[in-house]
Amino acid sequence: MPTVFLSPSTQEFNNYVTEGNEELYMNMLADRMEPYLRSSGIKYVRNDPDRGAVGAIADSNSGYYDVHLALHTNAGGGEFAGKLRGIDIYYAPEDDDSERLAVIIANNLENIYPLPSRSRALPTYNLGEVLRTRAVAVLAELGYHDNYEDELWIRTNLNSIAKNLVQSLCDYFGIPFIEAGAVRQGIVVTDGSGLNIRSYPSLEGRIIGSAPADAMVTVYGVFYGEDSPWYVISYNGITGYASAEYIAV
């Protein structure tokens, strides 16, 4: 299953026009993404807010991640202070996967942003978190925090933005988005054989692990397929899908 390095802004000095700052709200956004990531089977690691962008790049590059997602908000500054609106999703210009992810995110955000034509994917030639990370990386500027309308939209729509971003990650990875719910414990109930853990909720999904009969597993979400439901589970460090028919919760 995919793993994401989630990197909310560490720029506490970027004050919002009414209250709070960029670091505060982007970490609140990341907090709200976590339940959707878990329920959809996406593992994640977050940056250390005390290490800044350079530390985030180093920490991301020290592990294996499928995506590096940086969360930020923008500011016009100077003569443009407070006058600009819009969402910019930055990608590495020579990385097709980075561009594809950025386009997916920008297109999906059109569905919830008040000015859909101003949600766009753009190449960057200087953002380190996009250009210097080994993982496929994008940096999301989710509106202008020095603009009253954008700032209000950001502050009052954190859950919608979080859900939308995770939906985009699911689209990119080719897995179903699953609504967040309570994390539960379950017991594998088979005839003694192991229960396959798969990379996709289907008998055609690749087997990535197995849980023995009577094993305790953590259940993060449920996907209702055409034939039967599948749980998103974690067992012994492996996260994936398993047939709900053989798990008692």
Tab-separated table of C-alpha atoms in Angstrom:
chain	number	residue	atom	x	y	z
A	1	MET	CA	0.000	0.000	0.000
A	2	PRO	CA	1.182	3.543	-0.680
A	3	THR	CA	2.958	5.735	1.842
A	4	VAL	CA	2.850	9.540	1.872
A	5	PHE	CA	5.200	12.039	3.499
A	6	LEU	CA	2.826	14.773	4.662
A	7	SER	CA	4.574	18.123	5.065
A	8	PRO	CA	2.369	20.930	6.404
A	9	SER	CA	3.918	24.401	6.499
A	10	THR	CA	6.345	25.306	9.281
A	11	GLN	CA	5.973	29.039	8.531
A	12	GLU	CA	4.390	30.275	11.744
A	13	PHE	CA	5.500	33.819	10.877
A	14	ASN	CA	3.013	33.951	7.965
A	15	ASN	CA	0.035	35.449	9.757
A	16	TYR	CA	-3.486	35.039	8.432
A	17	VAL	CA	-5.377	38.250	7.775
A	18	THR	CA	-7.776	37.771	10.723
A	19	GLU	CA	-6.400	35.120	13.094
A	20	GLY	CA	-3.841	32.330	13.294
A	21	ASN	CA	-1.013	31.585	10.892
A	22	GLU	CA	-0.006	29.311	8.043
A	23	GLU	CA	1.696	26.673	10.185
A	24	LEU	CA	-1.308	26.437	12.509
A	25	TYR	CA	-3.916	25.958	9.813
A	26	MET	CA	-1.886	23.655	7.587
A	27	ASN	CA	-1.232	21.379	10.554
A	28	MET	CA	-4.939	21.474	11.363
A	29	LEU	CA	-5.541	20.455	7.756
A	30	ALA	CA	-3.066	17.574	8.040
A	31	ASP	CA	-4.781	16.475	11.264
A	32	ARG	CA	-8.056	16.230	9.353
A	33	MET	CA	-6.468	14.292	6.515
A	34	GLU	CA	-5.199	11.529	8.786
A	35	PRO	CA	-8.536	9.703	9.376
A	36	TYR	CA	-9.247	9.634	5.626
A	37	LEU	CA	-5.727	8.417	4.867
A	38	ARG	CA	-6.081	5.595	7.406
A	39	SER	CA	-9.533	4.515	6.244
A	40	SER	CA	-8.373	4.488	2.614
A	41	GLY	CA	-5.308	2.374	3.373
A	42	ILE	CA	-2.687	5.063	2.796
A	43	LYS	CA	0.154	5.037	5.302
A	44	TYR	CA	1.693	8.366	6.207
A	45	VAL	CA	4.500	10.112	8.068
A	46	ARG	CA	4.443	13.796	8.989
A	47	ASN	CA	7.247	16.311	9.016
A	48	ASP	CA	8.848	17.664	12.170
A	49	PRO	CA	7.567	21.254	12.577
A	50	ASP	CA	10.835	22.252	14.246
A	51	ARG	CA	13.014	21.239	11.277
A	52	GLY	CA	11.683	23.507	8.539
A	53	ALA	CA	11.632	22.802	4.814
A	54	VAL	CA	15.278	21.674	4.684
A	55	GLY	CA	14.620	19.164	7.454
A	56	ALA	CA	11.444	17.963	5.739
A	57	ILE	CA	13.382	17.293	2.532
A	58	ALA	CA	16.081	15.394	4.436
A	59	ASP	CA	13.560	13.359	6.430
A	60	SER	CA	11.557	12.551	3.312
A	61	ASN	CA	14.671	11.438	1.462
A	62	SER	CA	15.812	9.279	4.378
A	63	GLY	CA	12.853	6.928	3.906
A	64	TYR	CA	10.818	5.415	1.102
A	65	TYR	CA	7.674	7.346	0.214
A	66	ASP	CA	5.462	7.194	-2.837
A	67	VAL	CA	4.422	10.848	-2.555
A	68	HIS	CA	5.735	13.940	-0.779
A	69	LEU	CA	2.828	16.363	-0.276
A	70	ALA	CA	3.630	19.846	1.043
A	71	LEU	CA	0.694	21.900	2.364
A	72	HIS	CA	0.893	25.686	2.227
A	73	THR	CA	-1.101	28.854	1.714
A	74	ASN	CA	-0.019	31.827	-0.347
A	75	ALA	CA	0.329	35.605	0.015
A	76	GLY	CA	0.313	38.361	-2.582
A	77	GLY	CA	2.729	40.705	-0.850
A	78	GLY	CA	3.678	44.246	-1.803
A	79	GLU	CA	1.244	45.969	-4.129
A	80	PHE	CA	-0.690	42.698	-4.505
A	81	ALA	CA	-1.214	42.152	-0.762
A	82	GLY	CA	-4.785	41.054	-0.150
A	83	LYS	CA	-5.755	41.343	-3.825
A	84	LEU	CA	-5.011	37.869	-5.184
A	85	ARG	CA	-7.041	34.662	-4.981
A	86	GLY	CA	-6.545	31.161	-6.265
A	87	ILE	CA	-5.040	27.719	-5.710
A	88	ASP	CA	-1.666	26.779	-7.210
A	89	ILE	CA	-0.442	23.177	-7.144
A	90	TYR	CA	3.259	23.083	-8.033
A	91	TYR	CA	4.926	20.114	-9.707
A	92	ALA	CA	8.389	19.185	-10.970
A	93	PRO	CA	8.453	20.107	-14.676
A	94	GLU	CA	10.439	17.046	-15.776
A	95	ASP	CA	8.472	14.534	-13.694
A	96	ASP	CA	5.350	13.174	-15.394
A	97	ASP	CA	4.061	11.618	-12.166
A	98	SER	CA	4.472	14.883	-10.264
A	99	GLU	CA	2.550	16.720	-12.977
A	100	ARG	CA	-0.172	14.063	-13.058
A	101	LEU	CA	-0.664	14.292	-9.295
A	102	ALA	CA	-0.755	18.095	-9.393
A	103	VAL	CA	-3.367	18.077	-12.161
A	104	ILE	CA	-5.532	15.597	-10.246
A	105	ILE	CA	-5.369	17.733	-7.091
A	106	ALA	CA	-6.074	20.996	-8.927
A	107	ASN	CA	-8.986	19.492	-10.862
A	108	ASN	CA	-10.581	17.966	-7.774
A	109	LEU	CA	-10.235	21.192	-5.783
A	110	GLU	CA	-12.265	22.938	-8.493
A	111	ASN	CA	-15.272	21.106	-7.029
A	112	ILE	CA	-15.036	22.882	-3.666
A	113	TYR	CA	-13.150	26.140	-4.314
A	114	PRO	CA	-15.424	29.177	-4.898
A	115	LEU	CA	-13.472	30.222	-8.022
A	116	PRO	CA	-12.916	26.895	-9.810
A	117	SER	CA	-11.164	28.423	-12.816
A	118	ARG	CA	-8.415	29.640	-10.469
A	119	SER	CA	-7.395	26.188	-9.270
A	120	ARG	CA	-4.459	25.221	-11.442
A	121	ALA	CA	-1.357	23.040	-11.690
A	122	LEU	CA	1.900	24.888	-12.359
A	123	PRO	CA	5.552	23.888	-12.840
A	124	THR	CA	8.095	25.164	-10.334
A	125	TYR	CA	11.773	25.782	-10.921
A	126	ASN	CA	12.793	26.761	-7.385
A	127	LEU	CA	10.694	25.006	-4.706
A	128	GLY	CA	12.993	22.587	-2.904
A	129	GLU	CA	10.245	20.383	-1.503
A	130	VAL	CA	9.206	19.612	-5.067
A	131	LEU	CA	12.570	19.486	-6.832
A	132	ARG	CA	14.878	17.990	-4.187
A	133	THR	CA	12.767	15.122	-2.859
A	134	ARG	CA	13.165	11.572	-4.162
A	135	ALA	CA	9.457	10.820	-3.870
A	136	VAL	CA	6.954	12.127	-6.383
A	137	ALA	CA	6.335	15.593	-4.946
A	138	VAL	CA	3.895	18.466	-5.195
A	139	LEU	CA	3.479	21.623	-3.148
A	140	ALA	CA	-0.085	22.858	-2.697
A	141	GLU	CA	-0.719	26.587	-2.214
A	142	LEU	CA	-4.326	26.335	-1.044
A	143	GLY	CA	-5.423	29.945	-1.417
A	144	TYR	CA	-4.156	33.348	-0.255
A	145	HIS	CA	-4.093	33.875	3.490
A	146	ASP	CA	-3.744	37.661	3.066
A	147	ASN	CA	-7.069	37.806	1.191
A	148	TYR	CA	-10.215	37.914	3.350
A	149	GLU	CA	-12.318	35.684	1.078
A	150	ASP	CA	-9.639	33.041	0.595
A	151	GLU	CA	-8.659	33.041	4.252
A	152	LEU	CA	-12.288	32.573	5.300
A	153	TRP	CA	-12.675	29.704	2.850
A	154	ILE	CA	-9.532	27.990	4.140
A	155	ARG	CA	-10.398	28.361	7.827
A	156	THR	CA	-14.020	27.236	7.464
A	157	ASN	CA	-13.488	24.364	5.020
A	158	LEU	CA	-10.569	22.450	6.491
A	159	ASN	CA	-12.426	19.131	6.592
A	160	SER	CA	-13.703	19.474	3.025
A	161	ILE	CA	-10.213	20.348	1.791
A	162	ALA	CA	-8.699	17.434	3.727
A	163	LYS	CA	-11.210	14.980	2.279
A	164	ASN	CA	-10.690	16.347	-1.224
A	165	LEU	CA	-6.903	16.022	-0.994
A	166	VAL	CA	-7.136	12.400	0.156
A	167	GLN	CA	-9.597	11.672	-2.654
A	168	SER	CA	-6.975	13.031	-5.047
A	169	LEU	CA	-4.290	10.811	-3.552
A	170	CYS	CA	-6.597	7.811	-3.975
A	171	ASP	CA	-7.221	8.794	-7.603
A	172	TYR	CA	-3.481	9.036	-8.176
A	173	PHE	CA	-2.760	5.664	-6.550
A	174	GLY	CA	-5.709	3.965	-8.261
A	175	ILE	CA	-7.372	2.832	-5.039
A	176	PRO	CA	-10.887	3.567	-3.739
A	177	PHE	CA	-11.508	6.478	-1.400
A	178	ILE	CA	-13.132	5.231	1.807
A	179	GLU	CA	-14.982	7.454	4.247
A	180	ALA	CA	-13.373	7.859	7.650
A	181	GLY	CA	-14.854	5.952	10.566
A	182	ALA	CA	-13.987	4.542	13.949
A	183	VAL	CA	-10.827	2.441	14.166
A	184	ARG	CA	-11.816	-1.033	15.379
A	185	GLN	CA	-10.193	-4.307	16.324
A	186	GLY	CA	-11.143	-7.559	14.627
A	187	ILE	CA	-10.387	-11.272	14.841
A	188	VAL	CA	-9.549	-13.428	11.820
A	189	VAL	CA	-12.112	-16.242	11.630
A	190	THR	CA	-11.097	-18.899	9.109
A	191	ASP	CA	-11.009	-22.693	9.060
A	192	GLY	CA	-7.401	-22.519	10.179
A	193	SER	CA	-5.869	-21.158	7.018
A	194	GLY	CA	-4.360	-17.694	6.752
A	195	LEU	CA	-6.330	-14.698	5.501
A	196	ASN	CA	-4.774	-13.002	2.502
A	197	ILE	CA	-4.050	-9.274	2.676
A	198	ARG	CA	-4.222	-7.674	-0.768
A	199	SER	CA	-3.133	-4.465	-2.468
A	200	TYR	CA	-6.625	-3.878	-3.907
A	201	PRO	CA	-10.123	-4.867	-2.681
A	202	SER	CA	-10.601	-7.722	-5.132
A	203	LEU	CA	-9.602	-11.352	-5.480
A	204	GLU	CA	-7.499	-10.091	-8.379
A	205	GLY	CA	-5.562	-7.806	-6.030
A	206	ARG	CA	-1.929	-8.703	-5.423
A	207	ILE	CA	-1.321	-10.615	-2.180
A	208	ILE	CA	1.008	-8.567	0.034
A	209	GLY	CA	0.699	-10.521	3.280
A	210	SER	CA	-1.350	-12.892	5.385
A	211	ALA	CA	-2.928	-12.944	8.842
A	212	PRO	CA	-3.291	-16.318	10.596
A	213	ALA	CA	-6.532	-17.632	12.039
A	214	ASP	CA	-7.466	-16.010	15.368
A	215	ALA	CA	-5.078	-13.108	14.760
A	216	MET	CA	-6.052	-9.661	16.045
A	217	VAL	CA	-6.122	-7.065	13.256
A	218	THR	CA	-6.811	-3.331	13.218
A	219	VAL	CA	-9.712	-2.312	10.965
A	220	TYR	CA	-9.534	1.220	9.527
A	221	GLY	CA	-12.328	1.257	6.960
A	222	VAL	CA	-14.702	-0.773	4.818
A	223	PHE	CA	-15.091	-0.862	1.035
A	224	TYR	CA	-18.290	-2.278	-0.398
A	225	GLY	CA	-17.345	-4.080	-3.588
A	226	GLU	CA	-19.624	-5.617	-6.180
A	227	ASP	CA	-19.578	-9.057	-4.577
A	228	SER	CA	-18.707	-8.558	-0.916
A	229	PRO	CA	-17.275	-5.992	1.508
A	230	TRP	CA	-13.564	-5.607	2.146
A	231	TYR	CA	-11.884	-4.205	5.224
A	232	VAL	CA	-8.813	-1.991	5.200
A	233	ILE	CA	-6.716	-3.653	7.877
A	234	SER	CA	-3.304	-3.531	9.449
A	235	TYR	CA	-1.532	-6.624	10.729
A	236	ASN	CA	2.085	-7.025	11.754
A	237	GLY	CA	3.109	-3.831	9.971
A	238	ILE	CA	1.238	-4.653	6.743
A	239	THR	CA	-1.677	-2.467	5.637
A	240	GLY	CA	-4.024	-3.693	2.929
A	241	TYR	CA	-7.429	-5.119	2.087
A	242	ALA	CA	-8.922	-8.343	3.427
A	243	SER	CA	-12.307	-9.950	2.893
A	244	ALA	CA	-14.703	-8.787	5.609
A	245	GLU	CA	-16.339	-12.224	5.507
A	246	TYR	CA	-13.448	-13.640	7.506
A	247	ILE	CA	-13.023	-10.907	10.117
A	248	ALA	CA	-15.242	-10.550	13.186
A	249	VAL	CA	-15.382	-7.026	14.607
